[in-house]
Coordinates of C-alpha atoms and ligand atoms in Angstrom, one line a residue:
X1 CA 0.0 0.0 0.0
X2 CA 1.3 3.7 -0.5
X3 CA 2.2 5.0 2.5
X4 CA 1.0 8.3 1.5
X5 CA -2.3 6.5 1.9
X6 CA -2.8 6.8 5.2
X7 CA -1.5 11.0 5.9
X8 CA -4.3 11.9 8.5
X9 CA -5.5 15.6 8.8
X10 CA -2.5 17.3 10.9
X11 CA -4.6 18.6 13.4
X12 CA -6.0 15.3 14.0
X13 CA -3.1 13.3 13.8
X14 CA -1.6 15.1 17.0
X15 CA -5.0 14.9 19.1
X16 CA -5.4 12.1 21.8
X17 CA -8.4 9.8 21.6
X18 CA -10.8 10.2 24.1
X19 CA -9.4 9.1 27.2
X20 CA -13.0 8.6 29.2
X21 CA -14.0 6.4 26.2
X22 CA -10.6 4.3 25.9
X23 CA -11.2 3.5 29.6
X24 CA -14.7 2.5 28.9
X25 CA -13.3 0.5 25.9
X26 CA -11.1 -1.3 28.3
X27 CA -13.8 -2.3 30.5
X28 CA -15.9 -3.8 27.6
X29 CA -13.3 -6.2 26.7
X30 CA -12.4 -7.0 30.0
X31 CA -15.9 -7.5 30.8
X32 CA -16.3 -9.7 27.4
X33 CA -13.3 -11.7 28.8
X34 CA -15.3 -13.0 31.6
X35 CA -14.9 -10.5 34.1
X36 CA -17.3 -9.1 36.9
X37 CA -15.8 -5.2 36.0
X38 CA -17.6 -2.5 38.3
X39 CA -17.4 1.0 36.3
X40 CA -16.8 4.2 37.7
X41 CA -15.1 5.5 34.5
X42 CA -18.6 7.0 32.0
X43 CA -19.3 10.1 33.5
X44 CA -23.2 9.0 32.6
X45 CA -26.1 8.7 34.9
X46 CA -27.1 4.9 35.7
X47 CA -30.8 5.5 35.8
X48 CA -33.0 4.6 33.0
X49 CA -35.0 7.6 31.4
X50 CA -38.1 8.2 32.9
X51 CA -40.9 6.6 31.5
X52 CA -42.9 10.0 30.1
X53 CA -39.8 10.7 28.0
X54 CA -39.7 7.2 26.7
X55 CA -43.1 7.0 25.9
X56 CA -42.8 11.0 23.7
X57 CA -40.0 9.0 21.5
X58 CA -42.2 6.2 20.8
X59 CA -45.3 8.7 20.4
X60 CA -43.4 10.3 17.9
X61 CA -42.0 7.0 16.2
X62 CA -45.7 6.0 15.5
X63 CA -46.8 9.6 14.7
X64 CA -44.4 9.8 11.7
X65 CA -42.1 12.3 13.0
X66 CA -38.6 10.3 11.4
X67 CA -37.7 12.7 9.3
X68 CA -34.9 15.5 8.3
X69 CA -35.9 18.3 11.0
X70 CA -34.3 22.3 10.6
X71 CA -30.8 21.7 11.3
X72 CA -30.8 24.2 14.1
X73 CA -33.7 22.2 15.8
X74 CA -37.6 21.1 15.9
X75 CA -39.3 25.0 16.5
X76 CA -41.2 23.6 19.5
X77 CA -37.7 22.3 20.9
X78 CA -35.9 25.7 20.5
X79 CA -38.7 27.6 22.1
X80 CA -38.8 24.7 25.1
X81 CA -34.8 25.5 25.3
X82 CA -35.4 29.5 25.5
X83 CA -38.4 28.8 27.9
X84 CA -35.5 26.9 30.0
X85 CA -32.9 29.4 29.6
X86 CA -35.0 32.0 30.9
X87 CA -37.2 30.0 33.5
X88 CA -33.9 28.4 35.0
X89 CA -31.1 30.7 34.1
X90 CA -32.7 34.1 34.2
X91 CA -31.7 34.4 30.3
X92 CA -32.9 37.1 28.1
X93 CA -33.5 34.3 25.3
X94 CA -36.1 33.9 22.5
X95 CA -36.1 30.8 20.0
X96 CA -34.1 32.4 17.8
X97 CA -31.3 32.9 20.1
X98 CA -30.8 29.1 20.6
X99 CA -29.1 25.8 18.5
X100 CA -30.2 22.4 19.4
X101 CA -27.0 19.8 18.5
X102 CA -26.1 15.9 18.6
X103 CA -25.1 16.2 22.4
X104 CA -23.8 18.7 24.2
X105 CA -20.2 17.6 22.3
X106 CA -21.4 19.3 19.1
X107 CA -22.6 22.5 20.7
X108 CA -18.6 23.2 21.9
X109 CA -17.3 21.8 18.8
X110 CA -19.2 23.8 16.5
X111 CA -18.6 26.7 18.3
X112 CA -14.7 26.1 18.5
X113 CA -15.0 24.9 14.8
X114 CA -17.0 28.1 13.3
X115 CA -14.9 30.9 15.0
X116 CA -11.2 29.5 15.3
X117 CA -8.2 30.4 13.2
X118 CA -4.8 28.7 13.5
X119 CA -2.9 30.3 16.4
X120 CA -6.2 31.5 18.5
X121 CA -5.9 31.1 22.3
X122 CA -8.4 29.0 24.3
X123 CA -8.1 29.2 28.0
X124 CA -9.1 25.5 29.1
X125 CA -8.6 25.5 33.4
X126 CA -7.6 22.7 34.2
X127 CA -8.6 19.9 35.7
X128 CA -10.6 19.4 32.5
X129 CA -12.9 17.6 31.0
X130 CA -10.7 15.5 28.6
X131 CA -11.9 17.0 25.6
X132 CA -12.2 20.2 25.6
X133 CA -8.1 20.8 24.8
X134 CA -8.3 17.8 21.8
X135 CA -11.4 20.3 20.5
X136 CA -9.6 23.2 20.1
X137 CA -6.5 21.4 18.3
X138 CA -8.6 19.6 16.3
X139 CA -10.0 23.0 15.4
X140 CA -6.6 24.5 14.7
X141 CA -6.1 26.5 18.0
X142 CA -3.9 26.3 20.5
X143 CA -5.3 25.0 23.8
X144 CA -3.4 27.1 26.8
X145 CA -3.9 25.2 30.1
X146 CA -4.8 27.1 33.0
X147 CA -3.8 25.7 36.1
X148 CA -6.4 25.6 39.0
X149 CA -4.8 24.7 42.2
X150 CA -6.7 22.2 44.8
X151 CA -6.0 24.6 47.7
X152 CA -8.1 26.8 45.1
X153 CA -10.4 24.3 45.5
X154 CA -9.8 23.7 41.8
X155 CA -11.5 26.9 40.3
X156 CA -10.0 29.3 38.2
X157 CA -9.3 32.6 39.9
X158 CA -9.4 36.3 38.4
X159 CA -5.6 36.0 39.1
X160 CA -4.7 33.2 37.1
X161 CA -7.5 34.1 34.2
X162 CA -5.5 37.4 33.7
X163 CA -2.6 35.7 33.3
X164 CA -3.5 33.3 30.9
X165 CA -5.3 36.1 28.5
X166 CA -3.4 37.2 25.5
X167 CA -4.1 39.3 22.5
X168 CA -4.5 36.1 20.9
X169 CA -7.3 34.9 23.2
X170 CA -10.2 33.7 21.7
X171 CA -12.3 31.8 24.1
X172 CA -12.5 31.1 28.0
X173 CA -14.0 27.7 28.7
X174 CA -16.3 27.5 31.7
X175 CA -17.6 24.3 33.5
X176 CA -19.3 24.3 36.3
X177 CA -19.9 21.9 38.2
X178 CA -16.5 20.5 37.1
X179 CA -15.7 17.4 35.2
X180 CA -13.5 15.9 36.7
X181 CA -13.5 17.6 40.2
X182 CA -16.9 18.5 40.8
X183 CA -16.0 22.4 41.6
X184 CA -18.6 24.6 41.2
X185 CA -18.2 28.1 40.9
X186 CA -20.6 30.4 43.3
X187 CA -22.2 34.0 42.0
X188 CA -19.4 35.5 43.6
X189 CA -16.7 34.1 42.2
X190 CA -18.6 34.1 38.6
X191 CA -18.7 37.9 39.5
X192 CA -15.2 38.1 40.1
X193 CA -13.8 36.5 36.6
X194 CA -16.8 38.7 34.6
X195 CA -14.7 41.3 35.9
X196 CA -11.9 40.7 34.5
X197 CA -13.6 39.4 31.0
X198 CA -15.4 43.3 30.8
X199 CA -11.7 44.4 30.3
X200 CA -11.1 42.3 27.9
X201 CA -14.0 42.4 25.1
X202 CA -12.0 40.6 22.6
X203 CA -12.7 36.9 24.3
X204 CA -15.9 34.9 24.0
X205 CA -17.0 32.6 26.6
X206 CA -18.1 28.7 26.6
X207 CA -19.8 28.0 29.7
X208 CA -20.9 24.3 29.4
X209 CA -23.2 23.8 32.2
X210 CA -24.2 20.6 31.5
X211 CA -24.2 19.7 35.1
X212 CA -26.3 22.3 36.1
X213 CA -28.7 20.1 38.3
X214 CA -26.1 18.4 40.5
X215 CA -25.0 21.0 42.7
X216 CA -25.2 19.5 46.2
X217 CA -25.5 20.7 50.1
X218 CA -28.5 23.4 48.9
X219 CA -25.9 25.2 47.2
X220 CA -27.4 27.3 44.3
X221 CA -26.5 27.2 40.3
X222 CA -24.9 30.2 38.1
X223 CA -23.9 31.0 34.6
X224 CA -21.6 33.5 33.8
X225 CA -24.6 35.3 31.3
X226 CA -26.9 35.5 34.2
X227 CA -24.4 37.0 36.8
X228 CA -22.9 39.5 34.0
X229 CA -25.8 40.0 31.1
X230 CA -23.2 42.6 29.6
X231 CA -21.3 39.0 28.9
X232 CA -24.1 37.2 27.1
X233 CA -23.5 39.4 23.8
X234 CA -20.1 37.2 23.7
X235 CA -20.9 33.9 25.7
X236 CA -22.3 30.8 24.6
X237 CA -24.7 29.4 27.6
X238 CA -24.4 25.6 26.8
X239 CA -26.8 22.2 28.2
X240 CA -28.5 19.4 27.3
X241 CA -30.5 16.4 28.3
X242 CA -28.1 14.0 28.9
X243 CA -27.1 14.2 32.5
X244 CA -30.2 16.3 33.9
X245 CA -32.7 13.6 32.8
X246 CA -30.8 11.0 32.5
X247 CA -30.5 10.8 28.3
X248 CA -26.8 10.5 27.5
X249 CA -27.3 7.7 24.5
X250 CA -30.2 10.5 22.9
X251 CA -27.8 12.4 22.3
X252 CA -29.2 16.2 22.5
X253 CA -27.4 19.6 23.6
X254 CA -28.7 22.9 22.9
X255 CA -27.1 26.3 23.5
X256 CA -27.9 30.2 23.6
X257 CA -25.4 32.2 21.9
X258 CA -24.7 35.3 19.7
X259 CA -27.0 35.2 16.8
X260 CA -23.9 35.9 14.3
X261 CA -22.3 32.9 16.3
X262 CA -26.1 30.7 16.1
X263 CA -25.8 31.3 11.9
X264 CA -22.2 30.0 12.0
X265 CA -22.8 27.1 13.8
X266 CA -25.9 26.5 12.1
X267 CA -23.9 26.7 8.9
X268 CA -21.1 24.3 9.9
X269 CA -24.1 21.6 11.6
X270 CA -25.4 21.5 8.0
X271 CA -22.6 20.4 6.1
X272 CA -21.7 18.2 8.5
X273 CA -24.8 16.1 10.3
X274 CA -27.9 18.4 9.9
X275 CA -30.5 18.7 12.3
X276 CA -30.2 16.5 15.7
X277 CA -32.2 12.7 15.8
X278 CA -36.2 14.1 15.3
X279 CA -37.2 11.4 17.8
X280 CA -34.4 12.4 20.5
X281 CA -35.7 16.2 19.6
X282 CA -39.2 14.9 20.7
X283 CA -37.9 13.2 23.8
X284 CA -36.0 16.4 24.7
X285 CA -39.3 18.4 24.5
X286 CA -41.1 16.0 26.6
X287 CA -38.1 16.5 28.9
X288 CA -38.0 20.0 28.8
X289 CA -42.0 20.2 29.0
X290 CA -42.6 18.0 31.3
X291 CA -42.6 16.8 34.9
X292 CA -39.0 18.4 36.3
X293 CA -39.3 15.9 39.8
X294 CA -36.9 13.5 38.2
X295 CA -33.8 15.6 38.7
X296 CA -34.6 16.7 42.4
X297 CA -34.7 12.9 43.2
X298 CA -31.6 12.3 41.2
X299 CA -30.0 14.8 42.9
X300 CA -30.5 13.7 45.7
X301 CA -29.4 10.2 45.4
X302 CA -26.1 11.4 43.6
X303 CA -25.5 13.8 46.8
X304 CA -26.2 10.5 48.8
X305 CA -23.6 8.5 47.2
X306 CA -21.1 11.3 47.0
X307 CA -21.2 11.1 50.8
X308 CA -20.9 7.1 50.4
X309 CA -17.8 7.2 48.1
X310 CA -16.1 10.3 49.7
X311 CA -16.1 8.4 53.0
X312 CA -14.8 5.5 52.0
X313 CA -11.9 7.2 49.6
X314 CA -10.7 9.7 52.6
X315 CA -10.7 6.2 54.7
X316 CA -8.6 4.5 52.2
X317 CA -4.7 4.7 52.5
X318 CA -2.8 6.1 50.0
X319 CA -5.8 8.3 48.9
X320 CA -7.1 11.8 49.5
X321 CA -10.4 13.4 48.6
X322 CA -12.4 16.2 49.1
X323 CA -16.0 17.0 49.0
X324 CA -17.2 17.4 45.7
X325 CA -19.5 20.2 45.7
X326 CA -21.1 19.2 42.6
X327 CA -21.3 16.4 39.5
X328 CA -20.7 13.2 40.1
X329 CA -17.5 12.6 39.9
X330 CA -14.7 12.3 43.0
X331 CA -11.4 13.4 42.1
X332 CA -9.1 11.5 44.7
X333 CA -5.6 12.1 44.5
X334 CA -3.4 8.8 44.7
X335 CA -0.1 10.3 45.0
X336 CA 0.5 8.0 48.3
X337 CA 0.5 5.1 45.7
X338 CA 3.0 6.5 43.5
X339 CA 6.2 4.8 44.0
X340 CA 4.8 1.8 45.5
X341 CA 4.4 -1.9 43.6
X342 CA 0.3 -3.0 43.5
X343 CA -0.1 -7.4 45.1
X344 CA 0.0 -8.3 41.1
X345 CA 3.7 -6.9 40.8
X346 CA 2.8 -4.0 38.5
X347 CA 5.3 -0.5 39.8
X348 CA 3.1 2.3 40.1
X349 CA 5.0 5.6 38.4
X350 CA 1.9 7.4 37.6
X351 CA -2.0 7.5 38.0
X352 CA -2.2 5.9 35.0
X353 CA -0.5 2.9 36.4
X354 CA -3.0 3.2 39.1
X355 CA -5.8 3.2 37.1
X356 CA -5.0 0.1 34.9
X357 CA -3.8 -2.3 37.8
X358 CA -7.0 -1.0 39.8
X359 CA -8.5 -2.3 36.7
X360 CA -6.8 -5.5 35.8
X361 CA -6.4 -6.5 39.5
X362 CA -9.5 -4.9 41.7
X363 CA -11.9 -4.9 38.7
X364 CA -12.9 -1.4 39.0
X365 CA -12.6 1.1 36.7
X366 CA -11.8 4.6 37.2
X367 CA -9.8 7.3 34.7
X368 CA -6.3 8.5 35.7
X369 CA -6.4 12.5 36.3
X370 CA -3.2 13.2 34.1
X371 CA -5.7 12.9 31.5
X372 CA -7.8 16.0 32.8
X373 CA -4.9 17.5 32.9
X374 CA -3.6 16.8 36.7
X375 CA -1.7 13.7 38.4
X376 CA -1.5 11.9 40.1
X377 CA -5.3 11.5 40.5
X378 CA -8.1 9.0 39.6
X379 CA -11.6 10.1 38.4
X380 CA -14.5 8.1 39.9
X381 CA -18.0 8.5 38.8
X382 CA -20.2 7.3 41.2
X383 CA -23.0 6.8 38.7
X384 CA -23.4 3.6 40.3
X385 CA -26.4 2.3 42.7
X386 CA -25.1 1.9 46.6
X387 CA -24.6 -1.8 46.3
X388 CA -22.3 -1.5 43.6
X389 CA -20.2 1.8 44.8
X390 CA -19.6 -0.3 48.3
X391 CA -18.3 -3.0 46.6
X392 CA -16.3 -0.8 44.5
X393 CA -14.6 1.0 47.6
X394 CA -14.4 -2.2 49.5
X395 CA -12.2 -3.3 46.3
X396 CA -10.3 -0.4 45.7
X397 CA -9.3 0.1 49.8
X398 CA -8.3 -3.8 49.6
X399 CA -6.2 -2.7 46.4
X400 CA -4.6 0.3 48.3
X401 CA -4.0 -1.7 51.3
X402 CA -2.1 -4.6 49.6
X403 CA 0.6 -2.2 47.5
X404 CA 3.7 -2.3 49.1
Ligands
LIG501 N1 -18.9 13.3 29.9 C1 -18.7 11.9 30.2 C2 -17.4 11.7 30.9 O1 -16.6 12.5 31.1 C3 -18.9 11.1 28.9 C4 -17.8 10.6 28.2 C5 -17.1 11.7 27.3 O2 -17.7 12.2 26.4 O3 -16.0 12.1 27.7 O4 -17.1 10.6 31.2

């Protein structure tokens, strides 16, 4: 074969693949080997959909609605999505102002994809959700890492944001809560880094608030638009479905934003996959429309096990976590592991290490940190129902225990 065959795109052929799926890869075959794998690597929720928003997809199945929708979204979707932005968020948002996209994934992307030239600045702080730095390469930027510091509790502050800002600067990537460490930014300190944005009106804002629902301990939820409206001119508010109600396999995310920015995206979705699924759009609206009770229950049985797997992490030696305030994710640090050998032989240099012998020899899965950007720590979703997160902490203190 020609070698020349296989050149990849350059952009692509320096980006990392997915790091939260490779580990979810690794516990399909593992669990088609034979074994009894207990998974606290996909950041998804474990309940099933509830049943009203089944039975809208199924509605619409048998009412004919399969075909092409308008790429940027059903109409009775969008103005669902405004009527959420505003009801929710306090958002000055008609349906014109809003995108529905394949996830919450295609929101960011477009939006990196429409506006980015080669050698524009992203600030990503970090920890990070493990795409958000591939996106921007793939998109031809240049991802610059900001570093959030646990005795910051993880959060960007105005101090580092102004350091990080160029005249290059494109875009400042929000997300709160946090994946992977479950920060979530209160109205003051939302305040404080709008403050520092006003001074700088060349730089749009992402804020992906796709865990908006899970903030814990009565704690109350923010977006950068809502705290600083003069912001939303340049800011693209971003959700979904997936992890408020449950519907990560639908696949639908949605977004207020900049109408020049909207017509961009728009533009870029319909060369590329058109509108979103119609019959996940019809699920989202029932979502949207209907009964919200799902997601104070869900909340609360996420804060429930946060306090289950927090407890039994700080417990465990050679680990260290702190409360999460949001998600559903605990970000533990293992760095009293490092050095050390696990029982199955295997040295331990880096959370990676960690990670796979946890796997290979505890059966639990969990994602190293280094790939959000800070080691050593593992990444456990505790998406899980109580039986199965004891077991997992039961497993994973028995693996701490035994490395030597
Ligand atoms: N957001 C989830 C996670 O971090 C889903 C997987 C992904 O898209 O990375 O695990």
């Amino acid at each position: 074969m020609d070698a020349s065959l296989q050149r990849l795109n350059v952009h692509l052929a320096s980006v990392q693949p997915s790091a939260t799926y490779r580990m979810m890869d690794r516990v399909a075959a593992r669990r088609a080997e034979g074994a009894n794998v207990i998974s606290l690597s996909a950041g998804e929720p474990d309940f099933d959909t509830p049943a009203h928003i089944r039975a809208a997809a199924i509605d619409a199945i048998n009412a004919g609605h399969t075909r092409y929708t308008p790429v940027a979204g059903m109409r009775a979707l969008r103005e669902a999505v405004a009527r959420k932005f505003q009801r929710e968020n306090g958002l000055d948002c008609s349906w014109q102002d809003t995108l529905v996209c394949s996830g919450g994934k295609q929101v960011i992307y477009n939006a990196l994809a429409a506006t980015l030239n080669a050698g524009d600045e992203v600030i990503v702080p970090a920890p990070c959700w493990v795409s958000y730095p591939e996106m921007v390469q793939l998109c031809g930027g240049r991802a610059v890492i900001a570093k959030c510091e646990h005795g910051a509790g993880f959060k960007l502050t105005p101090e580092t944001l102004s350091q990080a800002i160029s005249a290059r600067t494109r875009w400042l990537i929000l997300n709160s809560p946090s994946n992977p460490t479950g920060a979530v930014y209160s109205r003051d300190e939302l305040r404080l880094l709008a403050d520092v944005l006003l001074k700088h009106p060349h730089i749009l804002v992402l804020s992906d608030d796709i865990y908006e629902h899970l903030v814990f301990d009565g704690a109350g939820f923010a977006t950068i638009a809502q705290v600083e409206p003069r912001l939303a001119e340049r800011t693209v508010t971003m959700n979904g479905v997936s992890k408020a109600y449950a519907m990560t396999g639908w696949r639908i995310g949605f977004c207020t934003a900049p109408r020049w920015l909207l017509d961009a995206m728009e533009k870029l979705q319909g060369q590329q996959t058109s509108g979103a699924s119609s019959i996940s759009q019809h699920a989202a609206l029932a979502a949207l429309e209907g009964p919200q009770d799902f997601i104070e229950t869900s909340r609360r049985v996420f804060q429930a096990r946060r306090d289950l797997m927090v407890a039994s992490l700080t417990a465990t030696p050679g680990l260290r976590c702190d409360l999460p305030a949001g998600a559903f994710y605990a970000f533990a640090s293992c760095e009293g592991l490092i050095g050390r050998t696990s029982k199955g032989g295997v040295p331990l240099r880096t959370d990676e290490d960690v990670a796979l012998a946890l796997l290979e020899e505890a059966n639990v899965a969990a994602v190293q940190g280094s790939a959000f950007g800070l080691g050593p720590y593992i990444r456990i979703a505790y998406a899980l129902d109580d039986q199965a997160l004891r077991q997992a902490s039961d497993a994973i203190a028995e693996f701490a225990s035994a490395c030597r």
